Coordinates of C-alpha atoms in Angstrom, one line a residue:
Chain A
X1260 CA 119.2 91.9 59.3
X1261 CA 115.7 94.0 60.6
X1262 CA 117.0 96.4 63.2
X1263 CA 114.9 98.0 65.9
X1264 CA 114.2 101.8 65.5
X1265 CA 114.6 103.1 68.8
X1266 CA 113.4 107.0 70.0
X1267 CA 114.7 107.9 72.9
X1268 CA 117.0 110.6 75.7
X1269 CA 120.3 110.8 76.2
X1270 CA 121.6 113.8 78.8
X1271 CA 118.4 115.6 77.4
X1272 CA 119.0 115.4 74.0
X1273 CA 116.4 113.2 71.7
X1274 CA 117.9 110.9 69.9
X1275 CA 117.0 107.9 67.3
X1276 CA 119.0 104.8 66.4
X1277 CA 118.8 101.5 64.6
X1278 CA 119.4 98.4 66.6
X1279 CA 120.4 94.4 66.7
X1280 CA 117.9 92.4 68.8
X1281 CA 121.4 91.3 70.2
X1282 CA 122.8 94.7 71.3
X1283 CA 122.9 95.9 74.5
X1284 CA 122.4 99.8 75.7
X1285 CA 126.5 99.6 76.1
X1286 CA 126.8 98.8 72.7
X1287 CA 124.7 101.4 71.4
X1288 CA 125.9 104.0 73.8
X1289 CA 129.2 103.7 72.3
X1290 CA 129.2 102.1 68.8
X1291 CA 126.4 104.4 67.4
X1292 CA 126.2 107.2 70.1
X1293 CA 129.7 107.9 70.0
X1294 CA 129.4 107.9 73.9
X1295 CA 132.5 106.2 75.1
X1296 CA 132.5 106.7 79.0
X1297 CA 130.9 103.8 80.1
X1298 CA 133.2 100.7 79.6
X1299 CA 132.4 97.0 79.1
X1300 CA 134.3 95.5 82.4
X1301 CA 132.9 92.1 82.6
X1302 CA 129.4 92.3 80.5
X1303 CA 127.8 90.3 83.3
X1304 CA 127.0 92.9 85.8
X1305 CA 129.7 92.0 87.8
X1306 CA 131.7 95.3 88.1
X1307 CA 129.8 98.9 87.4
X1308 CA 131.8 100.1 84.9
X1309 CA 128.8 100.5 82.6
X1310 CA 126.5 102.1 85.0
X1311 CA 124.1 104.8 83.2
X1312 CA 120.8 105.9 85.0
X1313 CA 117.8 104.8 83.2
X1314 CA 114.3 107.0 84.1
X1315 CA 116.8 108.1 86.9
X1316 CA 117.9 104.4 88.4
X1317 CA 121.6 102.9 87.9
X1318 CA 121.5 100.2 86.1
X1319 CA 124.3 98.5 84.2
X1320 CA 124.1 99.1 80.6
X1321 CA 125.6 95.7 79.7
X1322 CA 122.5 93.9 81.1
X1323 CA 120.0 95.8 79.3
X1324 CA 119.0 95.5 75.3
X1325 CA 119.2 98.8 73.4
X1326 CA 115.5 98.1 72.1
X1327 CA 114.0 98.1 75.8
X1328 CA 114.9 101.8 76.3
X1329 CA 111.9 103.2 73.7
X1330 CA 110.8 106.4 75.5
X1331 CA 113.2 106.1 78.3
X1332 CA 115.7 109.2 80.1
X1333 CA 119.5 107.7 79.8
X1334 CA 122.0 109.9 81.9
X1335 CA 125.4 108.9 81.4
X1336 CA 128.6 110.2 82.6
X1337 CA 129.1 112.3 79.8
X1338 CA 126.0 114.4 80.8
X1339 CA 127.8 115.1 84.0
X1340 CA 129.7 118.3 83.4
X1341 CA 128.9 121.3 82.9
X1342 CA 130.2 122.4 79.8
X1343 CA 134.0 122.9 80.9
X1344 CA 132.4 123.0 85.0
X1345 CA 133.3 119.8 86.1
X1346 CA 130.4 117.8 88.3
X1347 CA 131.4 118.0 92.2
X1348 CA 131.9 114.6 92.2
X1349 CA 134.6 114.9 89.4
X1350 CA 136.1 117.5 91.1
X1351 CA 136.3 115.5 94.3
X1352 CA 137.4 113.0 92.5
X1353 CA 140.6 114.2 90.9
X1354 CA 141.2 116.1 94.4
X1355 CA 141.5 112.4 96.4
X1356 CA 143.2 111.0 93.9
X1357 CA 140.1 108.6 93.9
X1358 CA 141.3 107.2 90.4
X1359 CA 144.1 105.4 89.0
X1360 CA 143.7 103.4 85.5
X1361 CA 139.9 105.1 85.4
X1362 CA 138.1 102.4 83.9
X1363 CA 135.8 102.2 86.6
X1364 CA 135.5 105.7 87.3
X1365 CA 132.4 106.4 84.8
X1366 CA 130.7 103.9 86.7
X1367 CA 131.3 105.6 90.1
X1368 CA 130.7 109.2 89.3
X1369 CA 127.7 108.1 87.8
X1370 CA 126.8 105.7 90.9
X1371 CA 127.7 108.7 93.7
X1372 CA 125.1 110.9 91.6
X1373 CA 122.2 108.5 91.9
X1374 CA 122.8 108.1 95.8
X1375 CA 123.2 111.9 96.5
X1376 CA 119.8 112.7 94.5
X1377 CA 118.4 110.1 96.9
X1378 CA 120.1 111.1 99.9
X1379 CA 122.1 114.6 100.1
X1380 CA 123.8 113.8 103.2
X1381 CA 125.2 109.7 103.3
X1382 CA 127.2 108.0 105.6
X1383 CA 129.9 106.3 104.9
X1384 CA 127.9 102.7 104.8
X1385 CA 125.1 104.2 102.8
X1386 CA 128.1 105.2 100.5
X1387 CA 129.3 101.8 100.7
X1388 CA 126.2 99.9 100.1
X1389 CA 125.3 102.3 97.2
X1390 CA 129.0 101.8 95.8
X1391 CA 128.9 98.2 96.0
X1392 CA 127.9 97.1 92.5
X1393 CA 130.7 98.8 91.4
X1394 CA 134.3 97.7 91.4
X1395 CA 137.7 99.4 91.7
X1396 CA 140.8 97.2 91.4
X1397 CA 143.7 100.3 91.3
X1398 CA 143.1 102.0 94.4
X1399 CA 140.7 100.2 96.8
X1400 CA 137.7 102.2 97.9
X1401 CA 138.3 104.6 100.6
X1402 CA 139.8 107.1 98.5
X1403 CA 136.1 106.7 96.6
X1404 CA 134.3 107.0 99.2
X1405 CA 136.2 110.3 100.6
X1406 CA 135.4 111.7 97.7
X1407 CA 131.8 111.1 97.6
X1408 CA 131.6 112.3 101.3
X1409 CA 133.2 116.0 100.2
X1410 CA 131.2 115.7 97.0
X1411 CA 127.9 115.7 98.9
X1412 CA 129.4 118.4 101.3
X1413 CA 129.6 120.5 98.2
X1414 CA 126.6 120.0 96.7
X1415 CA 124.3 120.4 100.1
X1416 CA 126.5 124.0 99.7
X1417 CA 125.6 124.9 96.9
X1418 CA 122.4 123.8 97.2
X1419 CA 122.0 126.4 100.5
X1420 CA 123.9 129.2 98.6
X1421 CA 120.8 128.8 95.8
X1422 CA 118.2 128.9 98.7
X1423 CA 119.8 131.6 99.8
X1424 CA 119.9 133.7 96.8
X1425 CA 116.2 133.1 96.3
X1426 CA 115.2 134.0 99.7
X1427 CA 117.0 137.3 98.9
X1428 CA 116.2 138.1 95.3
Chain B
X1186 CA 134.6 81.2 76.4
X1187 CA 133.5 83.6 74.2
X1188 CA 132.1 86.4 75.9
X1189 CA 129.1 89.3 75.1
X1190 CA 128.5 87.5 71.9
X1191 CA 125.0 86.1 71.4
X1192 CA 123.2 84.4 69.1
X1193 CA 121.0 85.7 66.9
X1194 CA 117.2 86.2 68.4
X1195 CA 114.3 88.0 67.7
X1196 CA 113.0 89.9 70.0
X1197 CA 109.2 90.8 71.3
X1198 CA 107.9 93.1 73.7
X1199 CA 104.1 91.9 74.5
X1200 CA 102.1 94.5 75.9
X1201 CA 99.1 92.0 77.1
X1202 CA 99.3 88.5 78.2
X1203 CA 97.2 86.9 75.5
X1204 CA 100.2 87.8 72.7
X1205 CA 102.9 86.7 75.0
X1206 CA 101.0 83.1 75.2
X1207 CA 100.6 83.1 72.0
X1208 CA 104.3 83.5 71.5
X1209 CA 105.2 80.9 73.5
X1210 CA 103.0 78.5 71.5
X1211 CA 104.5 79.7 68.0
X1212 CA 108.0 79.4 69.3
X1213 CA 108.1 76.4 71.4
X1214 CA 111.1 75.4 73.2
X1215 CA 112.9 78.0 71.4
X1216 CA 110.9 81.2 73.3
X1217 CA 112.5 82.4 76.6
X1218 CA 110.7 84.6 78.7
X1219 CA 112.6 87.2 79.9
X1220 CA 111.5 89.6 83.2
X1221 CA 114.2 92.0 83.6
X1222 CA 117.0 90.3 81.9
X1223 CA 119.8 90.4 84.7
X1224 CA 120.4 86.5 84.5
X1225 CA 119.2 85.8 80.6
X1226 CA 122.3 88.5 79.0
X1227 CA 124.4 86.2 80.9
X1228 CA 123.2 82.5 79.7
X1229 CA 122.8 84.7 75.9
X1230 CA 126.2 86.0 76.3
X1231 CA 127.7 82.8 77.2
X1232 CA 126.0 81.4 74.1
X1233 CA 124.9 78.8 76.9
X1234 CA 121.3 79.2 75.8
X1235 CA 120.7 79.8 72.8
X1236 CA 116.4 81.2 72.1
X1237 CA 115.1 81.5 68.6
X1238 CA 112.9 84.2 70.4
X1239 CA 113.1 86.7 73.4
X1240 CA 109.8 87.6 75.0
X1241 CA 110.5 90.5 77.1
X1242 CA 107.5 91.1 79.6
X1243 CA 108.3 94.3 80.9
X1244 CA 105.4 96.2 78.6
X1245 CA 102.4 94.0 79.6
X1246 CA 100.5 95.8 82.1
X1247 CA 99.3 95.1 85.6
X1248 CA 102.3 93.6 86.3
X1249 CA 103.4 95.4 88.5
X1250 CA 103.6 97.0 92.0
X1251 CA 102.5 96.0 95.7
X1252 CA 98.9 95.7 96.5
X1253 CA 97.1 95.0 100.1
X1254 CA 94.6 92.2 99.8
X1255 CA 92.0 90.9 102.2
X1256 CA 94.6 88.8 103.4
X1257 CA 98.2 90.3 102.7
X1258 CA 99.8 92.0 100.2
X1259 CA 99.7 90.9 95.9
X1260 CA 102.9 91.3 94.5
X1261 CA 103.3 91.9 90.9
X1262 CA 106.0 89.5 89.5
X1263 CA 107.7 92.3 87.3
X1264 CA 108.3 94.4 90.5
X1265 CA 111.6 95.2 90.7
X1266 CA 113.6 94.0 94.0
X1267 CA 114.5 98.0 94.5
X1268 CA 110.9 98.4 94.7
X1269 CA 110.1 95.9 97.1
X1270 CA 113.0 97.0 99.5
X1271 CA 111.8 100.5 99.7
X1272 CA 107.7 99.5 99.6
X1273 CA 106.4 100.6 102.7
X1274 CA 103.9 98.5 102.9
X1275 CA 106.1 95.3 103.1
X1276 CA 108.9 96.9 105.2
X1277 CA 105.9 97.7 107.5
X1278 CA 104.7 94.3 107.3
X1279 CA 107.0 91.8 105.8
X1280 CA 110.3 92.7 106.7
X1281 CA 112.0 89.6 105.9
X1282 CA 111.6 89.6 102.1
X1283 CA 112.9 93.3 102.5
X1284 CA 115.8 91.9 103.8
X1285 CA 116.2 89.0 101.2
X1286 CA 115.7 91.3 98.4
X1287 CA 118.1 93.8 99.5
X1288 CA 120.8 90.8 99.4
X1289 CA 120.4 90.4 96.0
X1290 CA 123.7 90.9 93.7
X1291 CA 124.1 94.4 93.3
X1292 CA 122.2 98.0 93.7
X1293 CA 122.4 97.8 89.9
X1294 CA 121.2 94.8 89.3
X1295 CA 118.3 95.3 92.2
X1296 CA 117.1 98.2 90.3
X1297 CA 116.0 95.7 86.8
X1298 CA 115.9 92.8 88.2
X1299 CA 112.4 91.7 89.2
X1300 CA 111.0 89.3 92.0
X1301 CA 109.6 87.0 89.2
X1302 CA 112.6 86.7 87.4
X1303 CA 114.6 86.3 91.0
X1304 CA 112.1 83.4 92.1
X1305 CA 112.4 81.5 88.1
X1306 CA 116.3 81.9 87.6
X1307 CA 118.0 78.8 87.1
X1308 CA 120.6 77.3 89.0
X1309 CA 124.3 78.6 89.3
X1310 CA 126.4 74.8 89.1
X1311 CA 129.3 76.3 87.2
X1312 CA 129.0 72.8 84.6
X1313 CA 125.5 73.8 83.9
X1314 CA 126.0 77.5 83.1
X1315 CA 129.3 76.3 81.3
X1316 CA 126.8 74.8 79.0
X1317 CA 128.2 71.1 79.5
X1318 CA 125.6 68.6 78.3
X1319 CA 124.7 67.2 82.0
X1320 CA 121.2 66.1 83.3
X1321 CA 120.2 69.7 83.9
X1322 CA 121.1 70.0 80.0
X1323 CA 119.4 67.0 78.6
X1324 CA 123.0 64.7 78.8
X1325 CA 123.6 62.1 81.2
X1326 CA 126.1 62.6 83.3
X1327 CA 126.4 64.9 86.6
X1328 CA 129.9 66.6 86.2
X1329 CA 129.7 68.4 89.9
X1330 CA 129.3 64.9 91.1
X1331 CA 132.1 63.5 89.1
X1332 CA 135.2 61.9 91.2
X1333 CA 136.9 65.0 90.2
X1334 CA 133.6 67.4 90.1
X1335 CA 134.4 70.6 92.2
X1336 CA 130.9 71.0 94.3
X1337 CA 131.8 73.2 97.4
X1338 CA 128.8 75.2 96.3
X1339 CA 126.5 72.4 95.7
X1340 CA 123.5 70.6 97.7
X1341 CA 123.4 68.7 101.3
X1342 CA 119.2 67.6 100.4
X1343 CA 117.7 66.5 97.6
X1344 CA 120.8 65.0 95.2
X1345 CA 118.6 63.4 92.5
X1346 CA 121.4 62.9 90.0
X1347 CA 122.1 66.9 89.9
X1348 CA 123.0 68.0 92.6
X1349 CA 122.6 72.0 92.0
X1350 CA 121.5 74.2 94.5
X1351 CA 118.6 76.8 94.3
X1352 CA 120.0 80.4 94.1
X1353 CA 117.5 83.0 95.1
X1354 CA 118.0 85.0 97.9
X1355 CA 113.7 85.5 97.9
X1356 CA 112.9 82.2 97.6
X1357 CA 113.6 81.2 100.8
X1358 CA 111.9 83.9 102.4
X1359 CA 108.9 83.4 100.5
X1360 CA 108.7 80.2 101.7
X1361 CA 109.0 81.0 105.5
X1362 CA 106.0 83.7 105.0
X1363 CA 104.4 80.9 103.6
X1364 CA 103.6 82.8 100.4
X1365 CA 102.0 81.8 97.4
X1366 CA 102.4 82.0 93.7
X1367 CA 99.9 83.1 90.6
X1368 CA 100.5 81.1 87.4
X1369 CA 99.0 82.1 84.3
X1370 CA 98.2 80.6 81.4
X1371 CA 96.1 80.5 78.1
X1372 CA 93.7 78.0 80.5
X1373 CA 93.5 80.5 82.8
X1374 CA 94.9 81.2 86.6
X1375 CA 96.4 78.3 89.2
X1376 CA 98.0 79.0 92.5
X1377 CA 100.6 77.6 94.1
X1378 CA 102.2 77.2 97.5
X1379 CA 105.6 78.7 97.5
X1380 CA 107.2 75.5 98.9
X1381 CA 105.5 73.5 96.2
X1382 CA 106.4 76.0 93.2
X1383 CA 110.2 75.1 93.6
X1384 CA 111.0 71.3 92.8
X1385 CA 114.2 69.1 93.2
X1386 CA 115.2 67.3 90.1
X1387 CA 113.3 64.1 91.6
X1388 CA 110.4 66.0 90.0
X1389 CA 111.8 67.6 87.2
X1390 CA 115.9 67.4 86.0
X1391 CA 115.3 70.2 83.9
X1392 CA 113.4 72.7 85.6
X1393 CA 113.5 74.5 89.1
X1394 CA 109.9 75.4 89.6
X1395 CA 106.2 73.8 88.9
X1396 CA 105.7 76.4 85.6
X1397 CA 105.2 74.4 83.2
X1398 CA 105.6 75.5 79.0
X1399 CA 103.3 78.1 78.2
X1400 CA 102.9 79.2 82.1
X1401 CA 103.8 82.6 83.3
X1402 CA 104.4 83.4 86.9
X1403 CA 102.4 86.8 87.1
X1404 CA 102.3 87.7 91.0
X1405 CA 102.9 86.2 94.3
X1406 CA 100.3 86.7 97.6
X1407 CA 101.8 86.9 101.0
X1408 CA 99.6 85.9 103.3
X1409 CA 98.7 87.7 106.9
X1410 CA 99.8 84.7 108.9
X1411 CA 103.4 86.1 109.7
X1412 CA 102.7 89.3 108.6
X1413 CA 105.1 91.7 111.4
X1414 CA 106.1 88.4 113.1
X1415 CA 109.8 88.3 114.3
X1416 CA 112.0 87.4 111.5
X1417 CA 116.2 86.3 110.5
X1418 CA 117.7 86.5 107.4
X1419 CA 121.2 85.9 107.3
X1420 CA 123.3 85.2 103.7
X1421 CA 126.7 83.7 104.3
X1422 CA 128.6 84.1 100.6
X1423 CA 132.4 85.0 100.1
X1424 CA 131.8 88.4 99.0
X1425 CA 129.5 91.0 100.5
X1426 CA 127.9 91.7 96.8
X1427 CA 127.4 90.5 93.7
X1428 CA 127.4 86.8 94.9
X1429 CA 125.4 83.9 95.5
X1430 CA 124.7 82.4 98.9
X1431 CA 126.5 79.5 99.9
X1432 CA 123.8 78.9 102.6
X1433 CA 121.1 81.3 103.9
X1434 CA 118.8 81.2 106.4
X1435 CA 115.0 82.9 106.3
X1436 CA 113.1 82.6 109.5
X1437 CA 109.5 83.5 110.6
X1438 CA 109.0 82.9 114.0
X1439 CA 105.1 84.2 115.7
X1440 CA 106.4 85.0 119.1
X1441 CA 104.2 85.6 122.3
X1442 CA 105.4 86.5 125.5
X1443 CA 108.5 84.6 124.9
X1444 CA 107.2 81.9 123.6
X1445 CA 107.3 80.5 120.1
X1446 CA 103.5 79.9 119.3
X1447 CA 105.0 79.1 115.3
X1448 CA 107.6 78.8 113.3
X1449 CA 108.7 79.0 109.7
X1450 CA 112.5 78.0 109.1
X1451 CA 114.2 77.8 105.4
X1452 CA 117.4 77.6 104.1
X1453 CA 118.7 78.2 100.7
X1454 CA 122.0 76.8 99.2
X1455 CA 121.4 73.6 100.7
X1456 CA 118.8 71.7 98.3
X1457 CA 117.6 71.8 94.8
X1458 CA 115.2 74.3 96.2
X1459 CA 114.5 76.2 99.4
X1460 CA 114.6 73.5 102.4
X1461 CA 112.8 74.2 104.9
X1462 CA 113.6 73.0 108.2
X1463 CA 110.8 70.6 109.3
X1464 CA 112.6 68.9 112.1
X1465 CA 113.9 72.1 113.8
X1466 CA 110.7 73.8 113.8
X1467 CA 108.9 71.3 115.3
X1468 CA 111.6 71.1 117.9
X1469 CA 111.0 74.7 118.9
X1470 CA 107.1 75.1 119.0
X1471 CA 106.0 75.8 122.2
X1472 CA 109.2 76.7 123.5
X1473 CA 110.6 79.5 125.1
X1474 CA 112.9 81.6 122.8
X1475 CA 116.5 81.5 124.4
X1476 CA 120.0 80.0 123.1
X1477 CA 118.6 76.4 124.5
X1478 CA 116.0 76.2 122.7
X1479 CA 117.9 78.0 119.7
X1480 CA 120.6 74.6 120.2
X1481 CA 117.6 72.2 119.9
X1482 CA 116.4 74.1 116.6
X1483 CA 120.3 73.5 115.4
X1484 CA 120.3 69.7 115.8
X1485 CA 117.7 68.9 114.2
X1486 CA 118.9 71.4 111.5
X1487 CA 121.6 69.1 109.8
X1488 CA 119.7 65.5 109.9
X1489 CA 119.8 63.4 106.9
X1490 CA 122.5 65.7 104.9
X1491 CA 124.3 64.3 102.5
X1492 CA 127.5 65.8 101.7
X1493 CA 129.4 65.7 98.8
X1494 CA 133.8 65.7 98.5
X1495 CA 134.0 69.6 99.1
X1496 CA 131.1 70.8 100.6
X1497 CA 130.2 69.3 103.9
X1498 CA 131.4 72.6 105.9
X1499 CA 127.6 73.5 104.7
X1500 CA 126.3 71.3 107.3
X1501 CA 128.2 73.4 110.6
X1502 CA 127.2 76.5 108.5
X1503 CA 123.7 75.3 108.4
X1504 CA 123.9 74.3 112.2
X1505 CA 125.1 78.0 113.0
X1506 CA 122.5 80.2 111.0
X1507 CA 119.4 78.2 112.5
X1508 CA 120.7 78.7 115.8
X1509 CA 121.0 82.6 114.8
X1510 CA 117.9 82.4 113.5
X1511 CA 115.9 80.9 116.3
X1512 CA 117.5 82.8 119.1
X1513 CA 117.9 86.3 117.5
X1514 CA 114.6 86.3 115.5

């Protein structure tokens, strides 16, 4: 079997890997990468639960061949925390109780990141309509969506604190 | 079914047209161009299709991206439908295809999948996809149209022994701007009227548009004639996301001082490809815009439907959105 040698980013770090044709980012993320968080739901796009960003867009990595992503950024949710710091989000996350079995969660906390670097302050139907490639079958959505709303809260915080500190320093 | 386990393929990533023809020619039947790949993992997975070769076109160049012409706006086919919903120039301009695109299955799936590969899908009859050898698939038998078929989701137009619906949220919105699409081949450039591009299975059982082996769809023109007209889109499907319509509606309707000087009327989910509604927008020309004439439109909406055993609440549903359409445009 010819695999593909691929060159590419994952949360920063360069990395190179051999490839099937056949296999998809998913499969490369977490049968060569050793990066686990995103799940295989469906494997038609149907659910979220393999959401990565690609050059900073979700995508699901189900629906995308490990060969196509040659020189591309892939953020997953691995790349989320901060060492031990968990992301807002995660924080906010275990706060609302926004997860149950957590198979989907990956795909959330990596879904709420792309909206709130598009949009710092959402409301609750952007959060919605950004959300809805995604799918939750334990607790239903509005625990989700809470903690996306306080997420943001934090982060446009944090992000005034760091203005702040500039201003003065 | 066995799921997420495809067949073996090689796979090519063309950087220029001329190699992706050439492809095609080596491979035959067993090439499959792929332009984004959101629908072609799923017929791969399903083992439903089954390509000797992959031809993925994301890397050939000038592709891409919105463009203002001397008449409208050029639309690369590998522009992704995220790109078109947030392109100022067509949300200035043609705010109905905005609208159709941002229907489209998921944010995800929005954000790979392109308008090219949106407008060339093939259909979603569940028999088909299974991959049951039916008309669509080269048998001869129409399984959906069976005694005991289960075609709820199937067509009211067109039945030409298949009786599969188009699925593209764009199409049909394409159609009412009147727009028109740029094949390419190794002979060199045709274009096509939208309405023409897509074709029942009268024309062609096996195919959904005019591209024929060896073509490529490589942009799409809009032209100026609705551009900023007043426009309805409207997607009834049983979820919100990540579904198929059931029936749409895409109207253009060039409006002055409330009267209709033009309209453009096309649904999708109804016929083999985008119907557009002939009869109802003759019925409205030249008439004020008002819930009267938006009942005339409705009438003549429904005329010469066919229904199948499950699906003839299509034809109210039908009756309902062109009434939307022509009074809320």
């Amino acid at each position: 079997m010819k695999g593909i040698a691929v060159s590419t980013t994952v949360n920063g770090d360069a990395v190179e890997f051999v490839c099937d044709a056949r296999e998809t980012l998913l499969d490369v993320l977490r049968n060569h990468l050793g990066l686990t968080g995103a799940k295989e739901g469906c494997g038609t796009g149907d659910c979220g639960a393999c959401s990565v960003l690609l050059d900073g867009q979700l995508v699901c990595s189900c629906l995308v061949l490990g060969a196509e992503v040659e020189g591309r950024e892939i953020e997953t949710v691995e790349g989320m925390a901060d060492g031990d710091r968990l992301h807002p989000l995660q924080k906010r996350f275990l706060e609302h109780a926004a997860l149950q079995c957590g198979v989907c969660t990956p795909g959330f906390l990596v879904a709420a990141k792309a909206l709130l670097e598009r949009n710092s302050n959402p409301s609750e139907s952007e959060i919605r309509y950004a959300l809805a490639g995604n799918l939750c079958r334990c607790t239903g959505y509005d625990k989700i969506v809470h903690a996306v709303h306080a997420a943001a809260g934090d982060l446009r915080r944090q992000q005034k604190a760091r203005k702040k500190r500039k201003a003065a320093g | 079914m066995l799921k997420d386990m495809m067949t073996r393929f090689e796979l090519y990533r063309p950087t220029a047209l001329a190699d992706a023809y050439e492809l095609i020619d080596q491979f035959g039947a067993g090439a499959w161009l792929m332009a984004g790949g959101q629908d072609s993992l799923d017929w791969f997975k399903d083992r439903a299709k089954q390509p000797r070769a992959v031809i993925e076109l994301s890397q050939i160049e000038g592709m891409t991206g919105v463009r203002e012409t001397a008449d409208g706006v050029e639309i690369g086919a590998l522009t992704t439908l995220a790109e078109i919903e947030e392109n100022a120039l067509v949300r200035e301009r043609y705010g109905l295809l905005v609208s159709a695109a941002s229907h489209v299955a998921s944010p995800q799936i929005r954000n790979v999948g392109t308008i090219g590969g949106n407008l060339c899908q093939d259909t979603r009859c569940w028999y088909y996809r299974a991959g049951l050898s039916c008309y669509r698939a080269g048998g001869n038998i129409c399984y959906a149209d069976s005694p005991e078929g289960m075609n709820r989701e199937h067509c009211l137009f067109g039945a030409s022994r298949c009786v599969a619906v188009s699925p593209s949220d764009t199409a049909p919105a394409l159609v009412a701007l009147d727009a028109s699409m740029v094949v390419s081949s190794r002979k060199g450039e045709r274009v096509v009227r939208a309405e023409r591009f897509f074709v029942g299975p009268d024309v062609d059982i096996q195919r959904m548009t005019a591209l024929q082996p060896g073509e490529i769809l490589t942009a799409i023109r809009i032209p100026s004639a609705f551009s900023s007209a007043n426009f309805y889109f409207e997607k009834v499907a049983e979820r919100k996301t990540w579904d198929f319509a059931l029936v749409s509606v895409a109207a253009a309707l060039r409006i002055e001082s409330g009267t209709i000087r033009d309209a453009r009327i096309v649904c999708g989910g109804v016929e083999c490809r985008p119907r557009r509604m002939r009869d109802a927008e003759d019925a409205i020309r030249g008439r004020e815009q008002n819930a009267e004439t938006a009942g005339a439109a409705a009438r003549r909406s429904a005329g010469g439907a066919r229904p199948l055993r499950y699906n003839e609440y299509k034809i109210p549903l039908v009756e309902n959105l062109v009434t939307r359409a022509v009074r809320d445009a």
